[in-house]
Backbone as a ProteinNet text record, in pm:
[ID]
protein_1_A
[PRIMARY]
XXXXXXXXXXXXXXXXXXXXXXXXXXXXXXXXXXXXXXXXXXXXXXXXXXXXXXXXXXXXXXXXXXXXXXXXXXXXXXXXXXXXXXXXXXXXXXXXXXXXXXXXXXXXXXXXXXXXXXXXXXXXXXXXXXXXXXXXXXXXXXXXXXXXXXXXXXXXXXXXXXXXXXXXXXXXXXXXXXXXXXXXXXXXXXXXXXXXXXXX
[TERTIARY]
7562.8	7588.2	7733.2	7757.1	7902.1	7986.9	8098.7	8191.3	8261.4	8206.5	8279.9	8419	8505.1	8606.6	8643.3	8728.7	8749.9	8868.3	8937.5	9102.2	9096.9	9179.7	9191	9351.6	9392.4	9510.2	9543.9	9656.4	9692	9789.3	9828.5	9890.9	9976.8	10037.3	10119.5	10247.5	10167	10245.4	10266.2	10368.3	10370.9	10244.1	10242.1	10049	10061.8	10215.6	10229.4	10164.1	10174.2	10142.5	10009.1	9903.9	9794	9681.7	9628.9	9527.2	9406.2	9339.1	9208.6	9126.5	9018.9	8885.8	8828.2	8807.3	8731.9	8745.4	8946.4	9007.2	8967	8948.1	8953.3	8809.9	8687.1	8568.6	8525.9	8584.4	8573.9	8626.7	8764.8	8753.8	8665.7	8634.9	8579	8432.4	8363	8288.5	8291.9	8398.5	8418.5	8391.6	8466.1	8520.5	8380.2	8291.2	8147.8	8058.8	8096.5	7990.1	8041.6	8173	8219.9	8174.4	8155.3	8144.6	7987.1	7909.4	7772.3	7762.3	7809.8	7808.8	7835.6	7938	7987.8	7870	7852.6	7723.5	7595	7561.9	7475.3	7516.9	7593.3	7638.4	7639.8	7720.5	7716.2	7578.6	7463.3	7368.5	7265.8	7272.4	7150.3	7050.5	6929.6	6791.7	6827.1	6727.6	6712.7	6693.3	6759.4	6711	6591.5	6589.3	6432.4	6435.8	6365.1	6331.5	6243.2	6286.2	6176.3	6123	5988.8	5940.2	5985.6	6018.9	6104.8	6050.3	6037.9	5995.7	6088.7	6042.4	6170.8	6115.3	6163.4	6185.5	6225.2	6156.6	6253.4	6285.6	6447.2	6388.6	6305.5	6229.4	6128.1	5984.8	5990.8	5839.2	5805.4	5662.4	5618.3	5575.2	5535.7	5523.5	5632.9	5599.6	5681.2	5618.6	5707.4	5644.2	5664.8	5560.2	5610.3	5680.4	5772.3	5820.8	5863.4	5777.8	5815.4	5812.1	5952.9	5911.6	5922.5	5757	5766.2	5604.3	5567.8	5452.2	5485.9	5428.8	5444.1	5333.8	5361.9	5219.1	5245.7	5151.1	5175.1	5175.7	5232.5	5229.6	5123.1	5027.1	4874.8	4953.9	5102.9	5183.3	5280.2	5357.8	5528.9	5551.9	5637	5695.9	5785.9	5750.4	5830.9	5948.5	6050.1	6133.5	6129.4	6189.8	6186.9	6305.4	6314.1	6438.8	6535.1	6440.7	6491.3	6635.5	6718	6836.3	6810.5	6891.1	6917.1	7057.2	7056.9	7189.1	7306.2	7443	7501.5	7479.9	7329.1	7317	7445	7499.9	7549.6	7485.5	7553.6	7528.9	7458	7498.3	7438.6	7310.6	7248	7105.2	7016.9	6907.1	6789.3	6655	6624.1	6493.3	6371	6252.4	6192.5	6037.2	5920	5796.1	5721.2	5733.3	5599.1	5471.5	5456.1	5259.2	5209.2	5246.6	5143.6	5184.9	5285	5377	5480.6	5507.3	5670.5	5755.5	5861.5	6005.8	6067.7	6123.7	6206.3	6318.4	6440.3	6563.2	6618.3	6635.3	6722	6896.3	6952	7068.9	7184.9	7277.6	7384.6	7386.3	7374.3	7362.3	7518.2	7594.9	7681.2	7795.1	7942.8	8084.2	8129.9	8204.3	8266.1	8207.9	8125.1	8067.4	8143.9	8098.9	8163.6	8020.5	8097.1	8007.3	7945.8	7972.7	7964.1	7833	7782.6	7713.4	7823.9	7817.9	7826.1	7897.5	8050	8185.8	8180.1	8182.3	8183.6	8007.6	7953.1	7867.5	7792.7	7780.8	7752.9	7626.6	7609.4	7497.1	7468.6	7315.1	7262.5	7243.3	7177.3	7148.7	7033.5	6956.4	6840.2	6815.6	6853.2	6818.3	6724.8	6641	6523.5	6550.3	6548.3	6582	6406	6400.4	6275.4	6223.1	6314.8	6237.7	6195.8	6224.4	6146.4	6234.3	6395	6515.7	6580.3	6584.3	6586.9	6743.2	6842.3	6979.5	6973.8	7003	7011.7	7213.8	7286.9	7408	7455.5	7529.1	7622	7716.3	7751.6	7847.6	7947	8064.9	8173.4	8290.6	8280.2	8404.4	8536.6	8596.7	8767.9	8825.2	8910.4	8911.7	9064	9151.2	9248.5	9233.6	9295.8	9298.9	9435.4	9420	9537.7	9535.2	9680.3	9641.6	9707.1	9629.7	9691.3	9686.7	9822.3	9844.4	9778.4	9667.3	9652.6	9690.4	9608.3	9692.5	9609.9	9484.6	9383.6	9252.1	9184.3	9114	9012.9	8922.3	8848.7	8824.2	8807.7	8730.3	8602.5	8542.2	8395.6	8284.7	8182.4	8055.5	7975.3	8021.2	7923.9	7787.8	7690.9	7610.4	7591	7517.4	7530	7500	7529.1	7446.6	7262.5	7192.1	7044.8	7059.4	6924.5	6984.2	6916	6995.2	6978.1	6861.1	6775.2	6699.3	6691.6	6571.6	6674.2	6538.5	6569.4	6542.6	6550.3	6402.1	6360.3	6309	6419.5	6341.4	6294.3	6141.5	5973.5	6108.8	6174.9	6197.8	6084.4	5983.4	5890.9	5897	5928	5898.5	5852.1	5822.8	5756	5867.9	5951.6	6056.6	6161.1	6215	6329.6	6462.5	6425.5	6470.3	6537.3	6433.8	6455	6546.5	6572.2	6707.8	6858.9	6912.4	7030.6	7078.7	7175.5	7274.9	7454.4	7455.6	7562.2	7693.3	7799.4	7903.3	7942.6	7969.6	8034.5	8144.5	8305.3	8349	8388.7	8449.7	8536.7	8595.3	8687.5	8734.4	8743.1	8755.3	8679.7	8857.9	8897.7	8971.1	8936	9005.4	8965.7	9108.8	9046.3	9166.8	9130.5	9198.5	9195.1	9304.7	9214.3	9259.4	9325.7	9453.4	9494.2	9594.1	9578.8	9664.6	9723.2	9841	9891.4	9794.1	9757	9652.5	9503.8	9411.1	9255.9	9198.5	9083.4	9011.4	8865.5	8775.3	8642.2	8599	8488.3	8363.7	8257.5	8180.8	8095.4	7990.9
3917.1	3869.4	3824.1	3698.1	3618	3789.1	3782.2	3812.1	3751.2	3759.6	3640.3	3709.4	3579	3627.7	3628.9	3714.5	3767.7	3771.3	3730.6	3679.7	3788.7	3931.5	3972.7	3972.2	3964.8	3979.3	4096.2	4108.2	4271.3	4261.4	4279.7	4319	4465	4471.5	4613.4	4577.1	4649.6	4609.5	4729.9	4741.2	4873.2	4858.1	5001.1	5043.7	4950.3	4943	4871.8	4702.6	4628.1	4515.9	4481.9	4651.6	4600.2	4539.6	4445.3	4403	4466.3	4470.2	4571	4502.7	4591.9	4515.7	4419.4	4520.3	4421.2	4257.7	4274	4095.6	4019.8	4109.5	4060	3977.2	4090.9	4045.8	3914.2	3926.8	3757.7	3671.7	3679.7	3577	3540.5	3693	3661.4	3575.4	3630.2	3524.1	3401.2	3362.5	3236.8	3112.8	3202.8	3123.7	3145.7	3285.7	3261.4	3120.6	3110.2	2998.1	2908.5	2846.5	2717	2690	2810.9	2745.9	2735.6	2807.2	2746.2	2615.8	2536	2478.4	2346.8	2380.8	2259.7	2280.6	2400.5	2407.9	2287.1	2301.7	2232.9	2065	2059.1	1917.2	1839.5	1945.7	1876.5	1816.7	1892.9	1916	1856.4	1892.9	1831.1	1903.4	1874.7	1917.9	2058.4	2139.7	2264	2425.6	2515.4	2673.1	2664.5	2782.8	2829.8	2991.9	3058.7	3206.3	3241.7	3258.7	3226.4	3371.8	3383.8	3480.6	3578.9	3717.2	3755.1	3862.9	3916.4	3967.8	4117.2	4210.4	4315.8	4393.3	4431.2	4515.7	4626.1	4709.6	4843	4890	4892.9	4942.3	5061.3	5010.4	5088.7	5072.1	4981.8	4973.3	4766.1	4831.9	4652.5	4606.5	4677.7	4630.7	4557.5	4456.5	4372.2	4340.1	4386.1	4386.8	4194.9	4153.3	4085.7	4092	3999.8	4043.3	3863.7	3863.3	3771.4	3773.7	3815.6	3850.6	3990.9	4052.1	4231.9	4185.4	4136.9	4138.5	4210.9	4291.2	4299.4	4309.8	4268.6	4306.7	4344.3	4415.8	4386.4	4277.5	4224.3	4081.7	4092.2	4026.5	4034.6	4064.4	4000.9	4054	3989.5	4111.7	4084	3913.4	3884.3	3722.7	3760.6	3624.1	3662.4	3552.5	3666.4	3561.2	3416.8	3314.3	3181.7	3159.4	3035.6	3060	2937.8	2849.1	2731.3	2743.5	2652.8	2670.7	2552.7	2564.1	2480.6	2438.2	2275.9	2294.8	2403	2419.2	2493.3	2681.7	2669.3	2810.2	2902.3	3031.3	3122.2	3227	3283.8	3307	3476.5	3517.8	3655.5	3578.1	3475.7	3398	3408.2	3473.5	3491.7	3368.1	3248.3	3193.7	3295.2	3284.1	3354	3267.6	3257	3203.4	3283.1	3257.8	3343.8	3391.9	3451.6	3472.2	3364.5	3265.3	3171.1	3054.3	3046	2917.2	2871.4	2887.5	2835.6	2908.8	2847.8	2896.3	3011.7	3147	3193	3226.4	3276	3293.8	3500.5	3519.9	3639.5	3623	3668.8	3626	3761.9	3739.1	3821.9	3958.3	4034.4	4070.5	4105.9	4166.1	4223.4	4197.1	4157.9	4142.2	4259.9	4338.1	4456	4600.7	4643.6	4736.3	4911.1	5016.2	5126.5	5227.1	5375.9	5492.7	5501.5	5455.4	5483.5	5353.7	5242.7	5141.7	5019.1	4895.9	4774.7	4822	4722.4	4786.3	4586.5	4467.6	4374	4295.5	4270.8	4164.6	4048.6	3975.5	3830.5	3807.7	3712	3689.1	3529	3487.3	3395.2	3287.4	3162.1	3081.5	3012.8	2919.1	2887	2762.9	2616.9	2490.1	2418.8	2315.1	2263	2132.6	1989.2	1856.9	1850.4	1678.4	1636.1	1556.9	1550.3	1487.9	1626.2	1700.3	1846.7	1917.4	1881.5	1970.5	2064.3	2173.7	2297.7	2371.9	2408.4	2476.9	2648.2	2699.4	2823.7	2827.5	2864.4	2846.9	2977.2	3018.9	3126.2	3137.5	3256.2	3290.5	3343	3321.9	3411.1	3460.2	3561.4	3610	3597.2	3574.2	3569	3717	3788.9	3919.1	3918.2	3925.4	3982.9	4133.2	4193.9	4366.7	4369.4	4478.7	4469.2	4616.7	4721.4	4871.6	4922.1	5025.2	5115.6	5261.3	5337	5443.7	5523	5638.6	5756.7	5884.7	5988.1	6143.8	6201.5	6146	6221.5	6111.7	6130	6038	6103.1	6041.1	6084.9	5998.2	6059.7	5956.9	6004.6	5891.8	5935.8	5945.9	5938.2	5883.4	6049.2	6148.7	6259.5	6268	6154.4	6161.3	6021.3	6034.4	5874.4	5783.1	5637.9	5523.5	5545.4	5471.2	5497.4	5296.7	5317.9	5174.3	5105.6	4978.3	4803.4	4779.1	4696.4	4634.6	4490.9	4449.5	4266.1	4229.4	4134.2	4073.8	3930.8	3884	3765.6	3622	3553	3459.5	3362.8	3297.5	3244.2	3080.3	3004.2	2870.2	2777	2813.5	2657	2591.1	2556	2444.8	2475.7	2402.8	2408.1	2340.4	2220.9	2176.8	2232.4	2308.2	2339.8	2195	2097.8	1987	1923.4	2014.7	2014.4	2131.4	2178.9	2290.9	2295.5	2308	2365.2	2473.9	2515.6	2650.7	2599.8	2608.4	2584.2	2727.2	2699.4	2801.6	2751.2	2836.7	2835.2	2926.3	2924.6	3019.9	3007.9	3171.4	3183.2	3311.4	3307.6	3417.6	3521.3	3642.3	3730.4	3887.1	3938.1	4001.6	4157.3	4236.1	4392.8	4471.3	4574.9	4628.8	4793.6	4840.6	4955.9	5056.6	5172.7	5268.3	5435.8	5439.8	5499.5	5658.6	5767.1	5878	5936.4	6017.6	6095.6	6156.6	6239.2	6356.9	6310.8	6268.1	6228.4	6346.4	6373.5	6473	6428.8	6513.1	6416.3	6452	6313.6	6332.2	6404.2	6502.7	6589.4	6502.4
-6773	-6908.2	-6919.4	-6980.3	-6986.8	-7034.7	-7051.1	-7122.1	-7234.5	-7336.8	-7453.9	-7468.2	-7485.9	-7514.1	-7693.3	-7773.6	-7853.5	-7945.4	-7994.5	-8035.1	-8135.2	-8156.4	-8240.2	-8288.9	-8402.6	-8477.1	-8563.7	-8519.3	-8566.3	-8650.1	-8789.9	-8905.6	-8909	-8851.3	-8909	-9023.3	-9064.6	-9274.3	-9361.8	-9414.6	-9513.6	-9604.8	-9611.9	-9700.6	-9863.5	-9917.9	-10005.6	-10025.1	-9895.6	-9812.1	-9831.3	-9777.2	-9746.5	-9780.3	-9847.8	-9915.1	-9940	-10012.8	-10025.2	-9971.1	-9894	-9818.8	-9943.9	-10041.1	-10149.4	-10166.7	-10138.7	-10165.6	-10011.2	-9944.9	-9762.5	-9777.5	-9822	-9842.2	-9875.4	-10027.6	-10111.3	-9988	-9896.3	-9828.4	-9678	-9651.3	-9557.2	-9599	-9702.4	-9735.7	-9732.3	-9813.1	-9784.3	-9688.6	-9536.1	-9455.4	-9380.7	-9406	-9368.8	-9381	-9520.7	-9593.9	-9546.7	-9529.3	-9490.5	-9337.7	-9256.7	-9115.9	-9116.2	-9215	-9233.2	-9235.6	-9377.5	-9386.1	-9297.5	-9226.6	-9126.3	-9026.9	-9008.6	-8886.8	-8933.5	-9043.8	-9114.4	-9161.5	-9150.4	-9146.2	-9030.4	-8945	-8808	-8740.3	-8758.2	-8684.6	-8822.6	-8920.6	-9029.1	-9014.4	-9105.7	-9081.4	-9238.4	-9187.7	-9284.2	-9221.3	-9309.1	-9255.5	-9236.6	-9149.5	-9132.3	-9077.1	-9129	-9124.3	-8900.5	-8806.6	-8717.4	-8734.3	-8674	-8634.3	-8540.3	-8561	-8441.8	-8378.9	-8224	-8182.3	-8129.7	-8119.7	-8094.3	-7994.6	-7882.9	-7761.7	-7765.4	-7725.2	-7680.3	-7583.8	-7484.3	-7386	-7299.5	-7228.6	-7123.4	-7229.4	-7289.1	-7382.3	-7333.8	-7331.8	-7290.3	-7453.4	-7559.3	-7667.1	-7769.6	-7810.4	-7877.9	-8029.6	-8148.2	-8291.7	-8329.2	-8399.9	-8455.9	-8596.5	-8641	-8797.4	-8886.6	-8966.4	-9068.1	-9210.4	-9298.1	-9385.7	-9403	-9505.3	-9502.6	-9406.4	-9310.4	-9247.5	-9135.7	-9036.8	-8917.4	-8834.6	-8693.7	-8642.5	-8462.6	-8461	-8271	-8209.4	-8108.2	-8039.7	-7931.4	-7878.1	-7788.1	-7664	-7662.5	-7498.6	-7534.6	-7441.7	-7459	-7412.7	-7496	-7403	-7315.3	-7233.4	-7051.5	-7065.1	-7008.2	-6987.6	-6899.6	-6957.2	-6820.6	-6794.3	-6654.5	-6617.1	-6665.8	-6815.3	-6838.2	-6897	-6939.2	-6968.3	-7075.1	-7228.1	-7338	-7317	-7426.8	-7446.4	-7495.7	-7477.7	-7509.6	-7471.9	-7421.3	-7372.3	-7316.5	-7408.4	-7299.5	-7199.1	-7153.4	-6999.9	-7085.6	-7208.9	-7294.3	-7368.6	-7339.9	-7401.6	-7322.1	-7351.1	-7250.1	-7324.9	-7260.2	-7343.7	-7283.5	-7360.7	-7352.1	-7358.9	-7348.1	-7325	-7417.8	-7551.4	-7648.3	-7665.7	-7674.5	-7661.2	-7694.6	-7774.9	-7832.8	-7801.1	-7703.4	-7648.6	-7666.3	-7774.7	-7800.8	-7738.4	-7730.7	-7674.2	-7764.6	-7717.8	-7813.7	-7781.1	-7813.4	-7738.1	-7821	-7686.4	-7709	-7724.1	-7818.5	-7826.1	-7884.7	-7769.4	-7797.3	-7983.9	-7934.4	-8102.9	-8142.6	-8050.5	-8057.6	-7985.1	-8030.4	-8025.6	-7957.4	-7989.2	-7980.4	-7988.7	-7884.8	-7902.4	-7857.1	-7870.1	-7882	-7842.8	-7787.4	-7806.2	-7944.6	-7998.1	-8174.7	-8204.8	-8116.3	-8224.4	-8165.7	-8260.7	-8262.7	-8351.7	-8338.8	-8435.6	-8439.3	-8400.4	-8448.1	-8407	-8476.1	-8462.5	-8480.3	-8390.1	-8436.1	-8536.3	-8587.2	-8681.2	-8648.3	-8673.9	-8634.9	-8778.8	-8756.4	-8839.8	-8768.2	-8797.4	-8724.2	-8850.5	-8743.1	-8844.4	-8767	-8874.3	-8743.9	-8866.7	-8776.6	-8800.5	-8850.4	-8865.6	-8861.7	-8804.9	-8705.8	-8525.5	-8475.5	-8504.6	-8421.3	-8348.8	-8371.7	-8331.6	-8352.5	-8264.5	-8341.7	-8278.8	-8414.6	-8307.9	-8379.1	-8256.9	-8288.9	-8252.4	-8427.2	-8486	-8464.6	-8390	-8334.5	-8433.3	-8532.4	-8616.3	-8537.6	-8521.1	-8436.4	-8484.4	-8524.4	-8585.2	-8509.4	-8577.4	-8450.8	-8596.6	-8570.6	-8655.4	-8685.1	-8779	-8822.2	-8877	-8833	-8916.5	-8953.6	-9095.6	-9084.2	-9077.6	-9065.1	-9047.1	-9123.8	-9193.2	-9318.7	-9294.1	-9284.5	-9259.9	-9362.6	-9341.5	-9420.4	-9368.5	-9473.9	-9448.6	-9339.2	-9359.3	-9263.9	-9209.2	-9082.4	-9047.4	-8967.4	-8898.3	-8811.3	-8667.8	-8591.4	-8471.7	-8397.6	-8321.6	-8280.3	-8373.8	-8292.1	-8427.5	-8454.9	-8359.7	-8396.3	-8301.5	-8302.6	-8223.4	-8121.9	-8033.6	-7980.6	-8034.8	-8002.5	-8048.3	-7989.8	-8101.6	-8011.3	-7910	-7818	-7703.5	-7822	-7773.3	-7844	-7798.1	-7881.1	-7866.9	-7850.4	-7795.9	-7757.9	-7823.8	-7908.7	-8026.4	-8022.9	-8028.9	-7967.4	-8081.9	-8110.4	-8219.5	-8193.3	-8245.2	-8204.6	-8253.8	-8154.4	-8196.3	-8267.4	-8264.6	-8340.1	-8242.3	-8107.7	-8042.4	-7872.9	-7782.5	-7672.1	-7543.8	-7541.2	-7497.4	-7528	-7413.9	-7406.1	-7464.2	-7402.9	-7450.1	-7569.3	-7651.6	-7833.6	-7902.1	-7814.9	-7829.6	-7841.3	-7877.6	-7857.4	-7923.3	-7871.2	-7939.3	-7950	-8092.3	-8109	-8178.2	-8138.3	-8161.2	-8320	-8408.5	-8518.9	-8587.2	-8535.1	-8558.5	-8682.2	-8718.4	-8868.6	-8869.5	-8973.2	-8957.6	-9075.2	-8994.2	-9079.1	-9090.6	-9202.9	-9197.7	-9226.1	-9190.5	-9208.7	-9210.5	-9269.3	-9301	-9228.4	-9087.4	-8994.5	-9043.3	-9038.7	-9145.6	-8981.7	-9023.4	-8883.1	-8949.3	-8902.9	-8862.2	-8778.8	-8786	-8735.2	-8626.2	-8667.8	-8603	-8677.3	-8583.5	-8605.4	-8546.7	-8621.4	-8602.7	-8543.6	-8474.3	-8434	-8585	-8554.1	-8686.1	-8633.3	-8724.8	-8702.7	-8631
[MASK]
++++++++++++++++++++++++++++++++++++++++++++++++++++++++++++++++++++++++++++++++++++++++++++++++++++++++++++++++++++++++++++++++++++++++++++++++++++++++++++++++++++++++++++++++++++++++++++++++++++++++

């Protein structure tokens, strides 16, 4: 699996300085919606919800989910060894029970003993020649860090394993694919002590 690389920016600022997540939020929104948007300009066409399939590992069963529907899938989809435009090297395409193409895709940025501490989020547009891009959200991260009296570290119990999570493209040609990158940036505000204690 590639190694994506990651640009984080670090703020050390008196606690007076620090902005509230709340104000961080409103902008991180923002700069969410705008790189939607350009995603959607660039490329045209309309959202679309795909059907998605979910894995567990050491299980051959795969749920389907659209919506609040779910159902068993007749058999897991197999991976193939085709390659799309823009494919990264963390994109698995996949061969659906019912034929179409689906793609497994990176879920997670910055992961930890604790879970997924940054992660990516998807978009899914389909033209009306029958072109379909699966839109990579990428956070690039500013934090900024605010001294408190008391803190914690560690999650307490483990993460449970990832599941790889498979969305039904609508189409049969790899051809009619691509994956495109859409970054933005997203700010946070990392909360740090003296003496950290574990979390239960």
């Amino acid at each position: 699996m590639r190694s994506f690389s990651l640009l984080f920016m670090i703020a050390a600022v008196g606690c007076g300085s620090v902005p509230s997540q709340t104000t961080l939020d409103t902008h991180n929104q923002r700069s969410y919606d705008d790189a939607v948007a350009r995603a959607e300009q660039g490329f045209g066409g309309e959202t679309f919800t795909p059907v998605r399939y979910t894995m567990w590992p050491g299980g051959d069963a795969a749920a389907a989910e659209s919506g609040d529907a779910t159902a068993e899938s007749p058999a897991p989809p197999a991976a193939v060894a085709d390659r799309v435009r823009g494919q990264g090297d963390g994109d698995q395409l996949y061969r659906m029970p019912g034929g179409n193409l689906g793609m497994a895709s990176q879920g997670c940025l910055v992961g930890s003993a604790c879970g997924c501490d940054v992660s990516l989020s998807y978009l899914y547009l389909r033209r009306a020649d029958g072109h379909v891009a699966v839109v990579r959200l990428r956070p690039t991260i500013k934090t900024y860090r605010k001294k408190v009296e008391a803190c914690g570290y560690g999650c307490g119990v483990p993460a449970p394993p990832e599941a790889t999570v498979i969305a039904d493209l609508g189409v049969t040609d790899p051809a009619l694919v691509e994956v495109i990158e859409a970054p933005f940036r997203r700010e946070e505000v990392v909360e740090y002590c003296d003496h950290p204690t574990p979390r239960p």
